Amino acid sequence: MRPIWDRVISCDDRLVRGRTGMAVDFSALLDAFEFVSSVGIGENTAFLCKETGKIYWHSDWADDVEEIPDIEDSEEYIRIPEKKELDLGKPLVLKFARHHLPGDSDKVLEIFSREGAYARFKDLLEQRHAIDRWYAFERKATEEALRTWCDDNDIEVSG
C-alpha cells in the first residue's frame, strides 16, 4: 500500500490573513470536505497545513502529482474529515425525517437498513416534494459541523 502523500492532485491556497495568523477560506475548506466525502472512504483525502492555511488534495484516481511536504507524524497538518466522522450520514438523514417527514420516519429507517439507501431515500424525497428541503438541511448541517470541527481544532476560518 503506498502512502497517501505520494499522489496529490492539487494544492488550494485561498488564504486570508487572520488576526492570529493564517485563516482558511471557509469555502475552500468546504470544497475540500466535499471532495473527501465524494467517493469511498480513503480514496480522496485532503490535508490542511495549520501554519500556512494551504489545503493539499490527494486522490487515488488522479495521475497529476504535486509534491507536498512530509506530513507523516507532523502536527502541522490535519486531515480534513469525511461526512461520517461528523455524523453527517445516516444520523443526519434520520434527524431530517423526524422533523420534515414525520409520517415517513419508519419508512426512512427501513430504507437505511439495506444497501442503496441514498438512492431510495432521494426517490422518497422526490415523491414527497422534499428534495430541496433536504439539500438545504444537509448544507446547513454540513456547514455547522465543519465550523464546529474548525473550532475544536483551533482552525481560524474566514467567510
PDB file of C-alpha atoms in Angstrom:
ATOM      1  CA  MET A   1       0.000   0.000   0.000  1.00  0.00           C
ATOM      2  CA  ARG A   2       1.512   3.342  -0.998  1.00  0.00           C
ATOM      3  CA  PRO A   3       1.403   6.277   1.414  1.00  0.00           C
ATOM      4  CA  ILE A   4      -1.376   8.775   0.820  1.00  0.00           C
ATOM      5  CA  TRP A   5       1.042  11.650   0.303  1.00  0.00           C
ATOM      6  CA  ASP A   6       2.558  10.066  -2.830  1.00  0.00           C
ATOM      7  CA  ARG A   7      -0.165  11.362  -5.153  1.00  0.00           C
ATOM      8  CA  VAL A   8      -1.643  14.796  -4.677  1.00  0.00           C
ATOM      9  CA  ILE A   9      -3.834  16.369  -7.336  1.00  0.00           C
ATOM     10  CA  SER A  10      -3.772  19.995  -6.277  1.00  0.00           C
ATOM     11  CA  CYS A  11      -2.922  22.476  -3.600  1.00  0.00           C
ATOM     12  CA  ASP A  12      -5.513  25.069  -2.665  1.00  0.00           C
ATOM     13  CA  ASP A  13      -4.058  28.340  -1.465  1.00  0.00           C
ATOM     14  CA  ARG A  14      -7.150  30.505  -0.937  1.00  0.00           C
ATOM     15  CA  LEU A  15      -5.828  32.114   2.223  1.00  0.00           C
ATOM     16  CA  VAL A  16      -6.790  35.162   4.214  1.00  0.00           C
ATOM     17  CA  ARG A  17      -4.596  36.820   6.831  1.00  0.00           C
ATOM     18  CA  GLY A  18      -6.380  36.409  10.160  1.00  0.00           C
ATOM     19  CA  ARG A  19      -5.972  38.198  13.472  1.00  0.00           C
ATOM     20  CA  THR A  20      -3.972  35.337  14.938  1.00  0.00           C
ATOM     21  CA  GLY A  21      -2.226  34.074  11.813  1.00  0.00           C
ATOM     22  CA  MET A  22      -3.457  32.479   8.596  1.00  0.00           C
ATOM     23  CA  ALA A  23      -7.175  31.873   8.332  1.00  0.00           C
ATOM     24  CA  VAL A  24      -8.550  29.319   5.926  1.00  0.00           C
ATOM     25  CA  ASP A  25     -11.205  30.452   3.486  1.00  0.00           C
ATOM     26  CA  PHE A  26     -14.307  28.544   4.598  1.00  0.00           C
ATOM     27  CA  SER A  27     -15.449  27.895   1.027  1.00  0.00           C
ATOM     28  CA  ALA A  28     -12.065  26.273   0.276  1.00  0.00           C
ATOM     29  CA  LEU A  29     -12.409  24.106   3.363  1.00  0.00           C
ATOM     30  CA  LEU A  30     -15.961  23.173   2.365  1.00  0.00           C
ATOM     31  CA  ASP A  31     -14.742  22.261  -1.139  1.00  0.00           C
ATOM     32  CA  ALA A  32     -12.058  20.014   0.364  1.00  0.00           C
ATOM     33  CA  PHE A  33     -14.594  18.408   2.698  1.00  0.00           C
ATOM     34  CA  GLU A  34     -16.945  17.673  -0.205  1.00  0.00           C
ATOM     35  CA  PHE A  35     -14.031  16.265  -2.238  1.00  0.00           C
ATOM     36  CA  VAL A  36     -13.048  13.938   0.607  1.00  0.00           C
ATOM     37  CA  SER A  37     -16.663  12.826   1.100  1.00  0.00           C
ATOM     38  CA  SER A  38     -17.443  12.358  -2.601  1.00  0.00           C
ATOM     39  CA  VAL A  39     -16.145   8.786  -3.010  1.00  0.00           C
ATOM     40  CA  GLY A  40     -15.345   5.736  -0.907  1.00  0.00           C
ATOM     41  CA  ILE A  41     -13.617   6.134   2.424  1.00  0.00           C
ATOM     42  CA  GLY A  42      -9.930   6.935   1.977  1.00  0.00           C
ATOM     43  CA  GLU A  43      -9.999   7.268  -1.824  1.00  0.00           C
ATOM     44  CA  ASN A  44      -9.845  11.058  -1.641  1.00  0.00           C
ATOM     45  CA  THR A  45      -8.069  12.851   1.171  1.00  0.00           C
ATOM     46  CA  ALA A  46      -7.176  16.426   1.929  1.00  0.00           C
ATOM     47  CA  PHE A  47      -4.815  17.942   4.465  1.00  0.00           C
ATOM     48  CA  LEU A  48      -4.730  21.414   5.927  1.00  0.00           C
ATOM     49  CA  CYS A  49      -1.410  22.978   6.854  1.00  0.00           C
ATOM     50  CA  LYS A  50      -2.160  24.792  10.103  1.00  0.00           C
ATOM     51  CA  GLU A  51       0.766  27.191   9.661  1.00  0.00           C
ATOM     52  CA  THR A  52       0.063  28.378   6.109  1.00  0.00           C
ATOM     53  CA  GLY A  53      -3.623  27.556   5.704  1.00  0.00           C
ATOM     54  CA  LYS A  54      -2.951  25.684   2.454  1.00  0.00           C
ATOM     55  CA  ILE A  55      -5.097  22.686   1.642  1.00  0.00           C
ATOM     56  CA  TYR A  56      -3.440  19.755  -0.103  1.00  0.00           C
ATOM     57  CA  TRP A  57      -5.698  17.409  -2.053  1.00  0.00           C
ATOM     58  CA  HIS A  58      -4.993  13.733  -2.807  1.00  0.00           C
ATOM     59  CA  SER A  59      -6.854  11.151  -4.864  1.00  0.00           C
ATOM     60  CA  ASP A  60      -6.112   7.521  -5.598  1.00  0.00           C
ATOM     61  CA  TRP A  61      -7.656   8.143  -9.033  1.00  0.00           C
ATOM     62  CA  ALA A  62      -5.552  11.094 -10.261  1.00  0.00           C
ATOM     63  CA  ASP A  63      -2.344  10.968 -12.256  1.00  0.00           C
ATOM     64  CA  ASP A  64      -1.389  14.593 -11.663  1.00  0.00           C
ATOM     65  CA  VAL A  65       1.049  14.521  -8.779  1.00  0.00           C
ATOM     66  CA  GLU A  66       2.155  17.563  -6.831  1.00  0.00           C
ATOM     67  CA  GLU A  67       4.837  17.423  -4.167  1.00  0.00           C
ATOM     68  CA  ILE A  68       3.738  18.190  -0.652  1.00  0.00           C
ATOM     69  CA  PRO A  69       5.814  18.396   2.485  1.00  0.00           C
ATOM     70  CA  ASP A  70       6.275  15.297   4.630  1.00  0.00           C
ATOM     71  CA  ILE A  71       3.045  15.038   6.604  1.00  0.00           C
ATOM     72  CA  GLU A  72       3.661  11.758   8.369  1.00  0.00           C
ATOM     73  CA  ASP A  73       3.648  12.271  12.152  1.00  0.00           C
ATOM     74  CA  SER A  74       3.503  16.041  11.691  1.00  0.00           C
ATOM     75  CA  GLU A  75       1.284  18.127  13.940  1.00  0.00           C
ATOM     76  CA  GLU A  76       1.491  20.945  11.399  1.00  0.00           C
ATOM     77  CA  TYR A  77      -1.036  19.135   9.148  1.00  0.00           C
ATOM     78  CA  ILE A  78      -4.540  17.966   9.900  1.00  0.00           C
ATOM     79  CA  ARG A  79      -6.608  15.627   7.747  1.00  0.00           C
ATOM     80  CA  ILE A  80      -9.939  17.052   6.567  1.00  0.00           C
ATOM     81  CA  PRO A  81     -12.691  14.809   7.978  1.00  0.00           C
ATOM     82  CA  GLU A  82     -15.226  12.786   5.998  1.00  0.00           C
ATOM     83  CA  LYS A  83     -19.021  13.027   6.401  1.00  0.00           C
ATOM     84  CA  LYS A  84     -19.280  10.028   8.692  1.00  0.00           C
ATOM     85  CA  GLU A  85     -16.715  11.489  11.074  1.00  0.00           C
ATOM     86  CA  LEU A  86     -19.007  14.482  11.596  1.00  0.00           C
ATOM     87  CA  ASP A  87     -22.207  12.385  11.873  1.00  0.00           C
ATOM     88  CA  LEU A  88     -23.472  13.685   8.537  1.00  0.00           C
ATOM     89  CA  GLY A  89     -24.516  10.330   7.119  1.00  0.00           C
ATOM     90  CA  LYS A  90     -27.399   8.200   8.352  1.00  0.00           C
ATOM     91  CA  PRO A  91     -27.865  10.152  11.638  1.00  0.00           C
ATOM     92  CA  LEU A  92     -28.490  13.348   9.664  1.00  0.00           C
ATOM     93  CA  VAL A  93     -30.984  11.620   7.368  1.00  0.00           C
ATOM     94  CA  LEU A  94     -32.902  10.242  10.346  1.00  0.00           C
ATOM     95  CA  LYS A  95     -32.970  13.666  12.004  1.00  0.00           C
ATOM     96  CA  PHE A  96     -34.318  15.206   8.790  1.00  0.00           C
ATOM     97  CA  ALA A  97     -37.004  12.516   8.542  1.00  0.00           C
ATOM     98  CA  ARG A  98     -38.109  13.061  12.167  1.00  0.00           C
ATOM     99  CA  HIS A  99     -38.502  16.809  11.631  1.00  0.00           C
ATOM    100  CA  HIS A 100     -39.575  17.114   7.999  1.00  0.00           C
ATOM    101  CA  LEU A 101     -41.164  13.757   7.138  1.00  0.00           C
ATOM    102  CA  PRO A 102     -42.577  12.534  10.463  1.00  0.00           C
ATOM    103  CA  GLY A 103     -45.084  10.265   8.752  1.00  0.00           C
ATOM    104  CA  ASP A 104     -42.270   8.569   6.862  1.00  0.00           C
ATOM    105  CA  SER A 105     -39.741   8.162   9.705  1.00  0.00           C
ATOM    106  CA  ASP A 106     -40.228   4.402   9.944  1.00  0.00           C
ATOM    107  CA  LYS A 107     -40.006   4.086   6.159  1.00  0.00           C
ATOM    108  CA  VAL A 108     -36.717   6.050   6.117  1.00  0.00           C
ATOM    109  CA  LEU A 109     -35.342   3.869   8.905  1.00  0.00           C
ATOM    110  CA  GLU A 110     -36.262   0.787   6.873  1.00  0.00           C
ATOM    111  CA  ILE A 111     -34.706   2.287   3.723  1.00  0.00           C
ATOM    112  CA  PHE A 112     -31.401   2.751   5.574  1.00  0.00           C
ATOM    113  CA  SER A 113     -31.320  -0.839   6.762  1.00  0.00           C
ATOM    114  CA  ARG A 114     -30.242  -2.052   3.303  1.00  0.00           C
ATOM    115  CA  GLU A 115     -27.695  -1.271   0.563  1.00  0.00           C
ATOM    116  CA  GLY A 116     -28.502   1.527  -1.887  1.00  0.00           C
ATOM    117  CA  ALA A 117     -30.258   3.571   0.760  1.00  0.00           C
ATOM    118  CA  TYR A 118     -29.409   7.050  -0.526  1.00  0.00           C
ATOM    119  CA  ALA A 119     -30.920   6.408  -3.960  1.00  0.00           C
ATOM    120  CA  ARG A 120     -34.144   5.091  -2.411  1.00  0.00           C
ATOM    121  CA  PHE A 121     -34.171   7.973   0.094  1.00  0.00           C
ATOM    122  CA  LYS A 122     -33.868  10.509  -2.701  1.00  0.00           C
ATOM    123  CA  ASP A 123     -36.696   8.766  -4.568  1.00  0.00           C
ATOM    124  CA  LEU A 124     -38.860   9.184  -1.461  1.00  0.00           C
ATOM    125  CA  LEU A 125     -37.850  12.844  -1.203  1.00  0.00           C
ATOM    126  CA  GLU A 126     -38.897  13.384  -4.838  1.00  0.00           C
ATOM    127  CA  GLN A 127     -42.254  11.722  -4.179  1.00  0.00           C
ATOM    128  CA  ARG A 128     -42.814  13.970  -1.138  1.00  0.00           C
ATOM    129  CA  HIS A 129     -41.545  17.103  -2.951  1.00  0.00           C
ATOM    130  CA  ALA A 130     -38.935  17.487  -0.214  1.00  0.00           C
ATOM    131  CA  ILE A 131     -35.662  17.208  -2.139  1.00  0.00           C
ATOM    132  CA  ASP A 132     -34.927  20.941  -1.958  1.00  0.00           C
ATOM    133  CA  ARG A 133     -35.644  20.962   1.794  1.00  0.00           C
ATOM    134  CA  TRP A 134     -33.240  18.024   2.202  1.00  0.00           C
ATOM    135  CA  TYR A 135     -30.426  19.729   0.294  1.00  0.00           C
ATOM    136  CA  ALA A 136     -30.865  22.957   2.303  1.00  0.00           C
ATOM    137  CA  PHE A 137     -30.980  20.994   5.576  1.00  0.00           C
ATOM    138  CA  GLU A 138     -27.909  18.956   4.620  1.00  0.00           C
ATOM    139  CA  ARG A 139     -25.966  22.049   3.539  1.00  0.00           C
ATOM    140  CA  LYS A 140     -26.712  23.920   6.767  1.00  0.00           C
ATOM    141  CA  ALA A 141     -25.820  20.905   8.931  1.00  0.00           C
ATOM    142  CA  THR A 142     -22.593  20.371   6.972  1.00  0.00           C
ATOM    143  CA  GLU A 143     -21.511  23.982   7.391  1.00  0.00           C
ATOM    144  CA  GLU A 144     -22.315  23.948  11.114  1.00  0.00           C
ATOM    145  CA  ALA A 145     -20.470  20.650  11.688  1.00  0.00           C
ATOM    146  CA  LEU A 146     -17.435  21.818   9.729  1.00  0.00           C
ATOM    147  CA  ARG A 147     -17.292  25.115  11.648  1.00  0.00           C
ATOM    148  CA  THR A 148     -17.504  23.167  14.923  1.00  0.00           C
ATOM    149  CA  TRP A 149     -14.676  20.907  13.717  1.00  0.00           C
ATOM    150  CA  CYS A 150     -12.610  24.025  12.973  1.00  0.00           C
ATOM    151  CA  ASP A 151     -13.294  25.418  16.455  1.00  0.00           C
ATOM    152  CA  ASP A 152     -12.412  22.070  18.051  1.00  0.00           C
ATOM    153  CA  ASN A 153      -9.095  22.039  16.148  1.00  0.00           C
ATOM    154  CA  ASP A 154      -8.218  25.723  16.648  1.00  0.00           C
ATOM    155  CA  ILE A 155      -8.537  26.477  12.939  1.00  0.00           C
ATOM    156  CA  GLU A 156      -9.379  30.059  12.111  1.00  0.00           C
ATOM    157  CA  VAL A 157     -11.688  30.483   9.125  1.00  0.00           C
ATOM    158  CA  SER A 158     -12.824  33.442   7.108  1.00  0.00           C
ATOM    159  CA  GLY A 159     -16.036  33.745   5.170  1.00  0.00           C
TER     160      GLY A 159
END
